[in-house]
Amino acid sequence: MADTGFKFSRLGGGGGDDQGGEGKGSQEAFAGNIESRPAGDSSTNPMMTMVLGNGQGARGSVKAVRRTTLLMMALVGVICLLAVVLSGLALSRVMSIETSEKTWTFALGQSNLVLHYIDGKTLQMDGFDVEMVQAVCHVAGKKCEIVTDQRTNCWKSQNGSPATGGEGLYGGWYDACAGWSQTPERRRAFAFTEPYTKPFPSAFFTLNASPGKSSFDTSDMQGKKIGFLDGYASDEHCLNRQDNIQGLPLKTEQIFHYLTPADAEAGLRTNQVHAIYTTKYVSMADASPVEGKSFNCSTRGLSIMTRKDSGLEDWWNPAWEQIFHSTYYHVLCQTLVIRHGLFPGLNVEDICLQFT
């Protein structure tokens, strides 16, 4: 039996940096007015902050210590429960038909989402996407590794060109790219596993302090310059398909592409563009979605994107079905904030599939 190298993600943690997640995500909704820590800093446990507060009196109180003890016991209980459920699933794992041991590699781009991020202490990838790969590989009896690479090596879209597969996935640098939503364009190029999240809606982002934020008309693109993030499902091709928006298709001079959310936000600040059209979970420090029309550029939620000749979905999907129809997936969803702390990201209700 192959050593899957399965591990459980750390408790707590926090940080932030690039691609993403709404600053109004699940952790913020859960934790209320708790302040986020600097990017990549996991030196303090947000659960401790939540329990003890910021005042010296709260830290020293016997009541706070008791609450902390109870919370830590609860965290240990969650980890034990996940371990027991996953071990039970592994007993009925689908046996490998490979004649030799193979290490399956899954690429993830650097992010600060609850979906995936680099742990500030271990410098390893962690998050919901990572846990899905670890769990499915464990149940399927496969040896798997997470590798990091630029998103555009999985899928890229540049101004004036149709979106295409990235050279990393096409060229066999790795077997698959984890955490990619399904679109008609992507499905023509690659194969996908069954999704493990809901599809995420798209939205127009403008600066919070912009005097025109409340007046930005999402139903009319005439004369407006719009920014997009390279490789995202919410691109100009998706926007141009919307038949209930005037002023489409966009002209070439109306389209601007950016590599990161920070670059896109800079485009807003310099008035290079009027708005950014992207997936709603993207996080920008001083920009947020505009009230108005929202679309879904993805046909299905986050999945594993792989080459059509890889055969990965043949063993992934049966193992995933076992996980989804057990308690493991749902415990994982309900304890997302406890395990990953104050990272930006969607609410659990926005991420997780409903049990059927």
Short mmCIF file of C-alpha atoms in Angstrom, two decimals:
data_model
loop_
_atom_site.label_atom_id
_atom_site.label_comp_id
_atom_site.label_asym_id
_atom_site.label_seq_id
_atom_site.Cartn_x
_atom_site.Cartn_y
_atom_site.Cartn_z
CA MET A 1 0.00 0.00 0.00
CA ALA A 2 1.41 3.37 -0.96
CA ASP A 3 2.28 5.81 1.81
CA THR A 4 -0.11 8.67 1.18
CA GLY A 5 1.66 11.02 3.53
CA PHE A 6 -1.68 12.18 4.89
CA LYS A 7 -1.63 14.87 7.54
CA PHE A 8 -4.20 17.02 9.22
CA SER A 9 -3.96 20.77 8.83
CA ARG A 10 -2.76 22.89 11.71
CA LEU A 11 -5.13 24.55 14.11
CA GLY A 12 -5.74 28.27 13.85
CA GLY A 13 -3.32 30.39 11.85
CA GLY A 14 -3.76 33.47 9.77
CA GLY A 15 -2.26 35.65 7.15
CA GLY A 16 -2.90 37.00 3.75
CA ASP A 17 -1.46 38.16 0.51
CA ASP A 18 -2.48 37.63 -3.06
CA GLN A 19 -5.34 36.19 -5.04
CA GLY A 20 -7.96 36.47 -3.10
CA GLY A 21 -10.72 35.98 -0.92
CA GLU A 22 -13.24 38.45 0.21
CA GLY A 23 -12.18 40.34 3.22
CA LYS A 24 -15.79 39.72 4.27
CA GLY A 25 -15.25 35.98 4.33
CA SER A 26 -16.24 33.25 6.73
CA GLN A 27 -13.61 34.00 9.33
CA GLU A 28 -14.62 37.63 9.57
CA ALA A 29 -18.27 36.73 9.86
CA PHE A 30 -17.41 34.14 12.50
CA ALA A 31 -14.97 36.16 14.56
CA GLY A 32 -16.70 39.53 14.54
CA ASN A 33 -14.31 42.33 15.33
CA ILE A 34 -11.10 40.31 15.67
CA GLU A 35 -8.18 41.98 13.91
CA SER A 36 -6.35 40.00 11.22
CA ARG A 37 -2.64 39.47 11.51
CA PRO A 38 0.05 40.45 8.97
CA ALA A 39 0.55 38.29 5.90
CA GLY A 40 1.94 34.83 6.55
CA ASP A 41 2.12 35.34 10.34
CA SER A 42 0.92 32.25 12.17
CA SER A 43 2.83 33.01 15.35
CA THR A 44 -0.31 33.66 17.35
CA ASN A 45 -3.42 31.54 17.54
CA PRO A 46 -6.56 33.46 16.51
CA MET A 47 -8.65 31.13 18.63
CA MET A 48 -6.72 32.32 21.69
CA THR A 49 -7.30 35.93 20.68
CA MET A 50 -10.99 35.25 20.21
CA VAL A 51 -11.31 33.66 23.63
CA LEU A 52 -9.06 35.91 25.64
CA GLY A 53 -9.59 39.23 23.89
CA ASN A 54 -6.97 41.97 23.74
CA GLY A 55 -7.07 43.28 27.31
CA GLN A 56 -4.58 42.20 29.96
CA GLY A 57 -7.41 41.62 32.43
CA ALA A 58 -9.11 39.13 30.13
CA ARG A 59 -5.87 37.27 29.57
CA GLY A 60 -5.33 36.83 33.25
CA SER A 61 -8.79 35.88 34.27
CA VAL A 62 -9.53 32.40 35.51
CA LYS A 63 -12.72 32.39 33.46
CA ALA A 64 -10.79 33.07 30.26
CA VAL A 65 -8.33 30.28 31.02
CA ARG A 66 -11.20 27.86 31.54
CA ARG A 67 -12.76 28.89 28.24
CA THR A 68 -9.42 28.42 26.52
CA THR A 69 -9.03 24.95 27.99
CA LEU A 70 -12.50 23.94 26.84
CA LEU A 71 -11.87 25.31 23.35
CA MET A 72 -8.58 23.47 22.98
CA MET A 73 -10.28 20.26 24.11
CA ALA A 74 -12.89 20.86 21.42
CA LEU A 75 -10.20 21.35 18.78
CA VAL A 76 -8.51 18.10 19.76
CA GLY A 77 -11.91 16.41 19.56
CA VAL A 78 -12.44 17.71 16.02
CA ILE A 79 -9.07 16.38 14.87
CA CYS A 80 -9.70 13.00 16.50
CA LEU A 81 -13.13 12.76 14.87
CA LEU A 82 -11.71 13.56 11.43
CA ALA A 83 -8.96 10.97 11.91
CA VAL A 84 -11.42 8.25 12.93
CA VAL A 85 -13.79 8.92 10.02
CA LEU A 86 -11.02 9.04 7.44
CA SER A 87 -9.41 5.88 8.79
CA GLY A 88 -12.74 4.10 8.43
CA LEU A 89 -13.06 5.25 4.84
CA ALA A 90 -9.54 4.02 4.09
CA LEU A 91 -10.56 0.48 5.05
CA SER A 92 -12.88 0.40 2.05
CA ARG A 93 -10.54 2.25 -0.31
CA VAL A 94 -10.50 1.43 -3.99
CA MET A 95 -7.48 -0.78 -4.68
CA SER A 96 -4.88 0.62 -7.05
CA ILE A 97 -4.61 -1.01 -10.48
CA GLU A 98 -1.21 0.54 -11.18
CA THR A 99 1.62 -1.88 -11.74
CA SER A 100 4.18 0.45 -10.15
CA GLU A 101 3.96 3.08 -7.44
CA LYS A 102 3.35 6.52 -8.86
CA THR A 103 3.43 9.90 -7.12
CA TRP A 104 0.58 12.07 -8.36
CA THR A 105 1.43 15.78 -8.34
CA PHE A 106 -1.11 18.58 -7.86
CA ALA A 107 -0.24 22.22 -8.55
CA LEU A 108 -1.59 25.14 -6.53
CA GLY A 109 -0.88 28.82 -7.07
CA GLN A 110 0.16 30.95 -4.12
CA SER A 111 -2.84 32.50 -2.40
CA ASN A 112 -4.11 33.82 0.91
CA LEU A 113 -7.50 32.18 0.79
CA VAL A 114 -8.98 29.81 3.30
CA LEU A 115 -9.05 27.57 0.21
CA HIS A 116 -5.24 27.43 0.11
CA TYR A 117 -2.30 29.39 1.44
CA ILE A 118 1.31 28.94 2.55
CA ASP A 119 1.64 28.34 6.29
CA GLY A 120 3.84 31.04 7.82
CA LYS A 121 5.67 28.57 10.08
CA THR A 122 5.99 25.38 8.05
CA LEU A 123 6.17 27.16 4.66
CA GLN A 124 3.95 24.36 3.32
CA MET A 125 0.66 24.68 1.48
CA ASP A 126 -2.43 24.33 3.67
CA GLY A 127 -6.15 25.01 3.34
CA PHE A 128 -9.34 23.41 2.06
CA ASP A 129 -7.96 22.52 -1.40
CA VAL A 130 -4.98 20.82 0.23
CA GLU A 131 -7.19 18.88 2.63
CA MET A 132 -9.33 17.63 -0.26
CA VAL A 133 -6.27 16.33 -2.10
CA GLN A 134 -4.89 14.71 1.03
CA ALA A 135 -8.17 13.05 1.97
CA VAL A 136 -9.02 11.70 -1.49
CA CYS A 137 -5.50 10.38 -2.03
CA HIS A 138 -5.60 8.70 1.38
CA VAL A 139 -8.91 6.95 0.68
CA ALA A 140 -7.81 5.96 -2.83
CA GLY A 141 -4.47 4.64 -1.56
CA LYS A 142 -2.45 6.95 -3.79
CA LYS A 143 0.80 8.72 -3.08
CA CYS A 144 0.30 12.42 -3.77
CA GLU A 145 2.31 15.63 -3.50
CA ILE A 146 1.33 19.31 -3.63
CA VAL A 147 3.57 21.56 -5.73
CA THR A 148 3.36 25.33 -6.14
CA ASP A 149 3.40 27.14 -9.46
CA GLN A 150 1.98 30.24 -11.08
CA ARG A 151 -1.72 29.99 -11.87
CA THR A 152 -1.06 30.94 -15.48
CA ASN A 153 0.91 27.71 -15.97
CA CYS A 154 -2.39 25.89 -15.40
CA TRP A 155 -4.65 28.21 -17.35
CA LYS A 156 -4.04 31.62 -18.90
CA SER A 157 -6.04 34.37 -20.54
CA GLN A 158 -4.43 37.48 -21.95
CA ASN A 159 -5.89 40.61 -23.44
CA GLY A 160 -6.86 40.10 -27.07
CA SER A 161 -6.43 36.32 -27.00
CA PRO A 162 -8.75 33.43 -26.21
CA ALA A 163 -8.14 31.66 -22.89
CA THR A 164 -5.94 28.57 -23.22
CA GLY A 165 -4.40 25.84 -21.11
CA GLY A 166 -1.11 26.63 -19.42
CA GLU A 167 2.18 25.06 -20.44
CA GLY A 168 2.67 23.51 -16.99
CA LEU A 169 -0.38 21.27 -17.24
CA TYR A 170 -0.14 20.73 -20.98
CA GLY A 171 3.57 19.99 -20.70
CA GLY A 172 3.27 17.41 -17.93
CA TRP A 173 5.13 19.39 -15.26
CA TYR A 174 2.51 17.93 -12.90
CA ASP A 175 -0.51 15.65 -13.20
CA ALA A 176 -3.20 18.13 -12.26
CA CYS A 177 -4.08 21.61 -11.04
CA ALA A 178 -6.20 21.72 -7.89
CA GLY A 179 -8.94 24.21 -7.13
CA TRP A 180 -10.17 25.16 -10.61
CA SER A 181 -13.81 25.81 -11.44
CA GLN A 182 -15.28 24.30 -14.57
CA THR A 183 -16.09 26.42 -17.62
CA PRO A 184 -16.97 25.47 -21.22
CA GLU A 185 -13.55 26.69 -22.42
CA ARG A 186 -11.64 24.72 -19.82
CA ARG A 187 -13.64 21.56 -20.40
CA ARG A 188 -12.76 21.67 -24.08
CA ALA A 189 -9.08 21.59 -23.15
CA PHE A 190 -8.93 19.47 -19.99
CA ALA A 191 -10.73 16.80 -17.97
CA PHE A 192 -12.22 17.52 -14.55
CA THR A 193 -13.08 15.51 -11.48
CA GLU A 194 -16.38 15.92 -9.70
CA PRO A 195 -16.47 19.33 -7.92
CA TYR A 196 -15.95 19.61 -4.17
CA THR A 197 -17.36 23.15 -3.79
CA LYS A 198 -20.22 25.19 -5.13
CA PRO A 199 -19.55 27.45 -8.14
CA PHE A 200 -18.66 31.01 -7.12
CA PRO A 201 -20.44 34.06 -8.59
CA SER A 202 -18.70 36.94 -10.34
CA ALA A 203 -19.00 40.64 -9.59
CA PHE A 204 -17.76 44.11 -10.51
CA PHE A 205 -15.32 45.62 -7.99
CA THR A 206 -14.73 49.35 -7.48
CA LEU A 207 -12.79 51.30 -4.86
CA ASN A 208 -14.62 51.68 -1.58
CA ALA A 209 -13.81 55.39 -1.43
CA SER A 210 -14.75 56.03 -5.04
CA PRO A 211 -17.44 58.73 -5.35
CA GLY A 212 -18.90 56.82 -8.28
CA LYS A 213 -19.21 53.47 -6.49
CA SER A 214 -22.90 53.77 -5.76
CA SER A 215 -23.64 55.05 -9.26
CA PHE A 216 -21.66 52.41 -11.20
CA ASP A 217 -24.21 50.85 -13.54
CA THR A 218 -23.53 47.13 -13.87
CA SER A 219 -26.09 46.84 -16.67
CA ASP A 220 -24.31 49.15 -19.11
CA MET A 221 -20.65 48.86 -20.19
CA GLN A 222 -20.69 51.60 -22.83
CA GLY A 223 -17.55 53.72 -22.55
CA LYS A 224 -16.27 51.84 -19.49
CA LYS A 225 -12.83 50.31 -19.14
CA ILE A 226 -12.94 46.98 -17.32
CA GLY A 227 -10.09 45.02 -15.73
CA PHE A 228 -9.77 41.23 -15.52
CA LEU A 229 -7.43 38.83 -13.73
CA ASP A 230 -5.33 36.55 -15.93
CA GLY A 231 -6.51 32.95 -15.87
CA TYR A 232 -9.73 33.51 -13.94
CA ALA A 233 -13.07 32.15 -15.11
CA SER A 234 -14.55 35.64 -14.89
CA ASP A 235 -12.94 36.98 -18.04
CA GLU A 236 -14.06 39.23 -20.88
CA HIS A 237 -15.35 36.22 -22.81
CA CYS A 238 -17.77 35.38 -20.01
CA LEU A 239 -18.83 39.01 -19.62
CA ASN A 240 -19.42 39.36 -23.35
CA ARG A 241 -21.84 36.42 -23.22
CA GLN A 242 -24.21 38.28 -20.90
CA ASP A 243 -27.17 39.33 -23.04
CA ASN A 244 -28.79 41.51 -20.38
CA ILE A 245 -25.93 44.05 -20.30
CA GLN A 246 -25.76 46.90 -22.77
CA GLY A 247 -22.53 47.96 -24.48
CA LEU A 248 -21.22 44.47 -25.16
CA PRO A 249 -19.06 43.03 -26.54
CA LEU A 250 -16.27 45.13 -25.07
CA LYS A 251 -13.85 46.72 -27.51
CA THR A 252 -10.15 45.90 -27.25
CA GLU A 253 -9.36 49.33 -25.82
CA GLN A 254 -11.86 48.72 -22.99
CA ILE A 255 -10.14 45.54 -21.79
CA PHE A 256 -7.23 45.47 -19.33
CA HIS A 257 -5.60 42.38 -17.82
CA TYR A 258 -3.76 42.11 -14.51
CA LEU A 259 -1.69 39.29 -13.04
CA THR A 260 -2.71 39.73 -9.38
CA PRO A 261 -5.54 41.39 -7.40
CA ALA A 262 -3.01 43.92 -6.10
CA ASP A 263 -2.16 44.90 -9.70
CA ALA A 264 -5.86 45.19 -10.50
CA GLU A 265 -6.48 47.40 -7.49
CA ALA A 266 -3.61 49.65 -8.59
CA GLY A 267 -5.40 49.98 -11.93
CA LEU A 268 -8.47 51.23 -10.08
CA ARG A 269 -6.45 53.75 -8.05
CA THR A 270 -4.79 55.23 -11.14
CA ASN A 271 -8.14 55.39 -12.99
CA GLN A 272 -6.84 53.04 -15.68
CA VAL A 273 -10.11 51.14 -15.36
CA HIS A 274 -13.57 51.94 -14.00
CA ALA A 275 -14.08 48.49 -12.44
CA ILE A 276 -12.61 45.01 -12.09
CA TYR A 277 -14.74 42.06 -13.15
CA THR A 278 -13.71 38.93 -11.31
CA THR A 279 -14.77 36.10 -9.05
CA LYS A 280 -16.52 37.35 -5.94
CA TYR A 281 -14.11 35.63 -3.53
CA VAL A 282 -11.15 37.77 -4.65
CA SER A 283 -9.84 40.04 -1.89
CA MET A 284 -8.68 43.60 -2.44
CA ALA A 285 -7.63 45.89 0.39
CA ASP A 286 -9.67 48.93 -0.67
CA ALA A 287 -12.13 47.58 -3.24
CA SER A 288 -15.30 45.54 -2.93
CA PRO A 289 -18.15 44.23 -5.11
CA VAL A 290 -20.72 46.68 -6.43
CA GLU A 291 -24.36 46.04 -5.73
CA GLY A 292 -26.09 45.02 -8.90
CA LYS A 293 -25.90 42.25 -11.45
CA SER A 294 -24.02 39.11 -10.48
CA PHE A 295 -23.18 36.29 -12.83
CA ASN A 296 -21.72 32.84 -12.66
CA CYS A 297 -18.99 32.21 -15.20
CA SER A 298 -18.44 28.68 -13.88
CA THR A 299 -20.68 25.79 -14.79
CA ARG A 300 -19.52 23.78 -11.75
CA GLY A 301 -17.47 24.43 -8.62
CA LEU A 302 -13.81 23.90 -7.73
CA SER A 303 -12.47 20.60 -9.06
CA ILE A 304 -9.22 18.94 -10.04
CA MET A 305 -8.25 19.95 -13.58
CA THR A 306 -6.11 17.39 -15.41
CA ARG A 307 -5.11 16.31 -18.88
CA LYS A 308 -7.63 14.22 -20.73
CA ASP A 309 -5.19 11.30 -20.97
CA SER A 310 -4.20 11.22 -17.28
CA GLY A 311 -6.87 8.84 -15.97
CA LEU A 312 -6.80 10.69 -12.64
CA GLU A 313 -10.56 11.11 -12.45
CA ASP A 314 -10.99 7.32 -12.70
CA TRP A 315 -9.66 6.82 -9.16
CA TRP A 316 -10.40 10.27 -7.75
CA ASN A 317 -14.18 10.31 -8.28
CA PRO A 318 -14.97 6.99 -6.49
CA ALA A 319 -12.83 8.03 -3.51
CA TRP A 320 -14.39 11.49 -3.45
CA GLU A 321 -17.89 10.01 -3.44
CA GLN A 322 -17.00 7.98 -0.35
CA ILE A 323 -15.75 11.10 1.41
CA PHE A 324 -18.73 13.23 0.42
CA HIS A 325 -21.27 10.67 1.60
CA SER A 326 -19.52 10.25 4.93
CA THR A 327 -19.40 12.68 7.83
CA TYR A 328 -15.80 13.64 7.03
CA TYR A 329 -16.53 16.27 4.37
CA HIS A 330 -19.23 17.92 6.44
CA VAL A 331 -17.17 18.01 9.64
CA LEU A 332 -14.35 19.47 7.56
CA CYS A 333 -16.70 22.21 6.34
CA GLN A 334 -18.18 23.05 9.72
CA THR A 335 -14.74 23.32 11.37
CA LEU A 336 -13.07 25.28 8.57
CA VAL A 337 -12.61 28.46 10.63
CA ILE A 338 -11.36 26.58 13.68
CA ARG A 339 -8.62 24.89 11.67
CA HIS A 340 -7.52 27.81 9.52
CA GLY A 341 -8.18 30.89 11.62
CA LEU A 342 -8.62 34.39 10.26
CA PHE A 343 -7.76 33.95 6.62
CA PRO A 344 -10.00 35.76 4.16
CA GLY A 345 -12.36 33.48 2.30
CA LEU A 346 -15.94 32.66 1.59
CA ASN A 347 -18.47 31.60 4.19
CA VAL A 348 -18.85 27.85 4.66
CA GLU A 349 -22.35 28.15 3.17
CA ASP A 350 -20.81 29.64 0.01
CA ILE A 351 -18.11 26.98 -0.30
CA CYS A 352 -19.48 23.61 0.71
CA LEU A 353 -21.84 21.36 -1.20
CA GLN A 354 -25.02 20.32 0.55
CA PHE A 355 -25.38 16.73 1.60
CA THR A 356 -27.82 14.84 -0.61
#
